[in-house]
Amino acid sequence: MRTTLKRLSPLILILFLVQSSVFAAPIPLVVLDAPDSSPIGQPLSFTVTFDNNGDTGYAPFIDLWIPTRGADGGDGMSFVSAQYLGEPVDVGATRVFLDDGCISHPYLRDTDSVPIPVCGTPGDTLVVLDLPFGSFTPDQPAAEIDVIVDISPNADPGFPLNVQARGGFRFGATPVDDPCCDENIAGEIVSTPITPTFLTVTKTNNIPENEIATGPNFEYEWTIEVDVPNGQ
């Protein structure tokens, strides 16, 4: 490789180095870990795991789309808090999506420093979490952020509430806020549906090792437990 570089013209060498730096851009990744369902009117906890699959990124953040609107308007989820290793995570901004579904992102700017729009369902909420790191390196352990939301007591059972998330770097690939020359970075959006439930039914038995001989001398019990959310 060293011999090859010596034979390259200065212009080709510059293009090679520029192309290499593009490939080394920060790549924010997030993974959502949430239950498929949760009781209405109760708090719900889920995890957003942030990682970086590229070069070092600066001022990492997470965008959360919280389905506040729900099925009928205002009967979905509301954001409560976020924690990292038991410590609160700062909320950089909380904004409600307008009637046309789009708002200006509080951090992302184009090369002319014009705010970049972010879109969602009108009435839902965008929550931007500032991660407690100045930078995030590719070999840094993934950060698990615990998020708590409330499901409205008026939520419609069986109507899925879609939570979305993505990661980003406010300052891009340098520690300087200079979108003209180093663009902000936002990753791919991931989502997961969480369905509000009104009843949870559990069926168990007292049969040892789930094996039983036939006949009237071998009687065992089945227990059916019904859980109704508080206040319902």
Short mmCIF file of C-alpha atoms in Angstrom, two decimals:
data_model
loop_
_atom_site.label_atom_id
_atom_site.label_comp_id
_atom_site.label_asym_id
_atom_site.label_seq_id
_atom_site.Cartn_x
_atom_site.Cartn_y
_atom_site.Cartn_z
CA MET A 1 0.00 0.00 0.00
CA ARG A 2 2.87 2.37 0.81
CA THR A 3 4.44 1.85 -2.60
CA THR A 4 1.09 2.48 -4.32
CA LEU A 5 0.58 5.82 -2.56
CA LYS A 6 4.01 7.05 -3.69
CA ARG A 7 2.99 6.57 -7.32
CA LEU A 8 -0.28 8.52 -6.98
CA SER A 9 -0.47 12.11 -8.22
CA PRO A 10 -1.16 14.77 -5.53
CA LEU A 11 -4.75 15.25 -6.79
CA ILE A 12 -5.54 11.52 -6.74
CA LEU A 13 -3.97 11.22 -3.29
CA ILE A 14 -6.21 14.02 -1.97
CA LEU A 15 -9.30 12.35 -3.42
CA PHE A 16 -8.23 9.07 -1.85
CA LEU A 17 -7.85 10.66 1.57
CA VAL A 18 -11.19 12.52 1.29
CA GLN A 19 -12.96 9.33 0.28
CA SER A 20 -11.36 7.48 3.23
CA SER A 21 -12.61 10.16 5.66
CA VAL A 22 -16.15 9.79 4.30
CA PHE A 23 -16.09 6.08 4.95
CA ALA A 24 -14.94 6.81 8.52
CA ALA A 25 -17.94 9.02 9.39
CA PRO A 26 -19.76 8.36 12.68
CA ILE A 27 -22.70 5.98 12.31
CA PRO A 28 -25.16 6.25 15.23
CA LEU A 29 -27.28 3.15 15.85
CA VAL A 30 -30.13 2.56 18.28
CA VAL A 31 -32.06 -0.55 19.31
CA LEU A 32 -35.48 -0.46 20.99
CA ASP A 33 -36.29 -3.08 23.61
CA ALA A 34 -39.92 -2.80 24.71
CA PRO A 35 -42.74 -5.18 25.64
CA ASP A 36 -45.37 -6.04 23.05
CA SER A 37 -48.14 -4.89 25.39
CA SER A 38 -48.67 -2.97 28.62
CA PRO A 39 -51.65 -2.18 30.92
CA ILE A 40 -53.50 1.06 30.23
CA GLY A 41 -53.18 3.81 32.83
CA GLN A 42 -49.86 2.45 34.09
CA PRO A 43 -46.18 3.47 33.76
CA LEU A 44 -44.16 1.61 31.14
CA SER A 45 -40.38 1.21 31.00
CA PHE A 46 -38.41 0.38 27.87
CA THR A 47 -34.76 0.56 26.82
CA VAL A 48 -33.08 2.46 23.99
CA THR A 49 -29.54 1.22 23.35
CA PHE A 50 -27.20 3.71 21.64
CA ASP A 51 -24.06 2.65 19.78
CA ASN A 52 -21.62 3.98 17.18
CA ASN A 53 -20.60 1.84 14.21
CA GLY A 54 -18.27 4.41 12.62
CA ASP A 55 -15.61 6.91 13.60
CA THR A 56 -15.87 9.03 16.75
CA GLY A 57 -18.95 11.27 16.89
CA TYR A 58 -19.50 14.32 19.09
CA ALA A 59 -22.45 15.46 21.24
CA PRO A 60 -24.54 12.27 20.89
CA PHE A 61 -28.31 12.46 21.26
CA ILE A 62 -31.42 10.30 20.85
CA ASP A 63 -34.65 11.34 19.16
CA LEU A 64 -37.79 9.72 20.56
CA TRP A 65 -41.18 9.81 18.84
CA ILE A 66 -43.73 9.37 21.64
CA PRO A 67 -47.24 8.46 20.39
CA THR A 68 -49.06 11.00 22.55
CA ARG A 69 -52.06 11.33 20.25
CA GLY A 70 -53.19 7.71 20.60
CA ALA A 71 -56.34 6.50 18.87
CA ASP A 72 -58.61 9.47 19.58
CA GLY A 73 -56.27 12.35 20.39
CA GLY A 74 -54.45 12.76 23.71
CA ASP A 75 -55.03 9.18 24.86
CA GLY A 76 -51.66 7.64 23.98
CA MET A 77 -48.36 7.88 25.86
CA SER A 78 -46.67 10.74 27.71
CA PHE A 79 -42.94 10.97 28.39
CA VAL A 80 -41.92 10.85 32.07
CA SER A 81 -38.12 10.50 32.34
CA ALA A 82 -34.96 8.82 31.09
CA GLN A 83 -31.98 7.42 32.98
CA TYR A 84 -28.50 6.11 32.27
CA LEU A 85 -27.01 3.84 34.96
CA GLY A 86 -29.57 5.19 37.41
CA GLU A 87 -28.78 8.86 36.73
CA PRO A 88 -31.19 11.25 34.95
CA VAL A 89 -30.59 11.96 31.28
CA ASP A 90 -31.08 15.59 30.25
CA VAL A 91 -33.96 16.39 27.93
CA GLY A 92 -32.65 18.77 25.29
CA ALA A 93 -36.06 19.57 23.84
CA THR A 94 -39.70 18.47 23.83
CA ARG A 95 -41.86 19.47 20.89
CA VAL A 96 -45.30 18.52 19.60
CA PHE A 97 -45.71 17.73 15.91
CA LEU A 98 -47.87 20.32 14.16
CA ASP A 99 -50.95 19.79 12.00
CA ASP A 100 -48.82 19.24 8.89
CA GLY A 101 -46.77 16.66 10.79
CA CYS A 102 -43.41 18.47 10.65
CA ILE A 103 -41.38 20.70 12.98
CA SER A 104 -37.84 22.10 12.99
CA HIS A 105 -35.37 19.83 14.70
CA PRO A 106 -33.76 21.63 17.67
CA TYR A 107 -30.22 20.48 16.74
CA LEU A 108 -29.99 19.42 13.10
CA ARG A 109 -28.95 22.09 10.56
CA ASP A 110 -28.00 21.96 6.91
CA THR A 111 -24.79 23.44 5.53
CA ASP A 112 -26.44 26.91 5.46
CA SER A 113 -27.39 26.54 9.16
CA VAL A 114 -31.09 26.24 8.26
CA PRO A 115 -33.00 23.93 10.66
CA ILE A 116 -33.78 20.52 9.19
CA PRO A 117 -37.42 19.43 9.52
CA VAL A 118 -38.39 16.27 11.37
CA CYS A 119 -41.81 14.76 10.81
CA GLY A 120 -44.26 12.61 12.73
CA THR A 121 -47.95 12.12 13.44
CA PRO A 122 -49.68 15.42 14.33
CA GLY A 123 -50.21 15.57 18.08
CA ASP A 124 -47.37 13.17 18.90
CA THR A 125 -44.29 14.36 20.80
CA LEU A 126 -40.64 14.56 19.83
CA VAL A 127 -38.34 14.16 22.84
CA VAL A 128 -34.61 14.80 22.33
CA LEU A 129 -32.32 13.21 24.92
CA ASP A 130 -28.78 14.58 25.43
CA LEU A 131 -26.57 11.63 26.25
CA PRO A 132 -24.04 12.21 29.07
CA PHE A 133 -21.00 11.97 26.78
CA GLY A 134 -19.02 14.65 25.01
CA SER A 135 -18.14 12.13 22.33
CA PHE A 136 -18.82 8.48 21.51
CA THR A 137 -16.04 6.30 20.11
CA PRO A 138 -16.58 3.14 18.03
CA ASP A 139 -15.04 0.92 20.72
CA GLN A 140 -17.07 2.49 23.54
CA PRO A 141 -19.60 0.12 25.18
CA ALA A 142 -23.16 0.62 23.99
CA ALA A 143 -25.19 2.90 26.29
CA GLU A 144 -28.54 1.57 27.55
CA ILE A 145 -31.00 4.38 28.25
CA ASP A 146 -34.01 3.47 30.39
CA VAL A 147 -37.09 5.43 29.35
CA ILE A 148 -40.29 5.70 31.39
CA VAL A 149 -43.61 6.75 29.86
CA ASP A 150 -47.20 6.77 31.10
CA ILE A 151 -49.97 5.10 29.12
CA SER A 152 -53.16 7.13 29.33
CA PRO A 153 -56.00 5.65 31.40
CA ASN A 154 -58.18 6.47 28.38
CA ALA A 155 -56.01 4.54 25.91
CA ASP A 156 -57.90 2.23 23.57
CA PRO A 157 -57.16 -1.43 24.39
CA GLY A 158 -55.84 -3.24 21.33
CA PHE A 159 -54.81 -0.04 19.49
CA PRO A 160 -51.00 -0.25 18.96
CA LEU A 161 -48.94 2.76 20.02
CA ASN A 162 -45.85 3.02 17.82
CA VAL A 163 -42.66 4.23 19.57
CA GLN A 164 -39.80 5.35 17.32
CA ALA A 165 -36.18 6.28 17.99
CA ARG A 166 -32.95 7.21 16.26
CA GLY A 167 -29.48 8.30 17.31
CA GLY A 168 -27.46 11.26 16.17
CA PHE A 169 -24.41 13.45 16.70
CA ARG A 170 -25.16 17.13 17.15
CA PHE A 171 -21.62 18.25 16.23
CA GLY A 172 -20.96 15.54 13.66
CA ALA A 173 -17.42 14.20 13.30
CA THR A 174 -15.67 17.11 15.07
CA PRO A 175 -16.09 18.69 18.53
CA VAL A 176 -17.05 22.02 16.93
CA ASP A 177 -20.59 23.13 16.07
CA ASP A 178 -19.89 23.97 12.41
CA PRO A 179 -22.65 22.58 10.14
CA CYS A 180 -21.21 24.53 7.21
CA CYS A 181 -18.24 22.20 7.02
CA ASP A 182 -19.10 19.23 9.25
CA GLU A 183 -22.75 18.22 8.94
CA ASN A 184 -24.88 17.05 11.84
CA ILE A 185 -25.49 13.31 11.75
CA ALA A 186 -28.77 11.46 12.29
CA GLY A 187 -29.10 7.68 12.06
CA GLU A 188 -31.81 5.34 10.85
CA ILE A 189 -35.20 5.36 12.59
CA VAL A 190 -36.30 2.19 14.36
CA SER A 191 -39.77 1.54 15.75
CA THR A 192 -41.75 -0.89 17.88
CA PRO A 193 -45.51 -1.12 18.53
CA ILE A 194 -46.77 -1.41 22.11
CA THR A 195 -50.41 -2.43 22.54
CA PRO A 196 -52.39 -1.15 25.58
CA THR A 197 -54.23 -3.96 27.35
CA PHE A 198 -57.18 -3.94 29.73
CA LEU A 199 -57.03 -7.53 31.00
CA THR A 200 -54.11 -9.89 31.51
CA VAL A 201 -55.09 -13.52 31.98
CA THR A 202 -52.64 -16.12 33.31
CA LYS A 203 -53.39 -19.85 33.56
CA THR A 204 -51.24 -22.11 35.76
CA ASN A 205 -51.51 -25.54 37.41
CA ASN A 206 -49.99 -27.40 40.37
CA ILE A 207 -49.05 -30.52 38.43
CA PRO A 208 -45.49 -31.65 39.32
CA GLU A 209 -43.26 -31.31 36.27
CA ASN A 210 -46.42 -30.95 34.13
CA GLU A 211 -46.92 -34.72 34.11
CA ILE A 212 -49.99 -36.53 35.45
CA ALA A 213 -51.34 -40.07 35.42
CA THR A 214 -54.90 -40.62 34.24
CA GLY A 215 -57.69 -41.68 36.57
CA PRO A 216 -59.92 -40.19 39.30
CA ASN A 217 -57.24 -40.62 41.98
CA PHE A 218 -54.98 -38.01 40.40
CA GLU A 219 -56.64 -34.66 40.90
CA TYR A 220 -54.88 -31.36 40.40
CA GLU A 221 -55.94 -27.74 40.11
CA TRP A 222 -55.83 -25.10 37.41
CA THR A 223 -55.61 -21.46 38.53
CA ILE A 224 -56.73 -18.59 36.32
CA GLU A 225 -55.56 -15.13 37.38
CA VAL A 226 -57.06 -11.97 35.89
CA ASP A 227 -55.14 -8.70 36.31
CA VAL A 228 -57.00 -5.42 35.78
CA PRO A 229 -55.02 -2.14 35.67
CA ASN A 230 -55.30 0.10 38.72
CA GLY A 231 -58.24 2.49 38.58
CA GLN A 232 -60.08 0.59 35.85
#
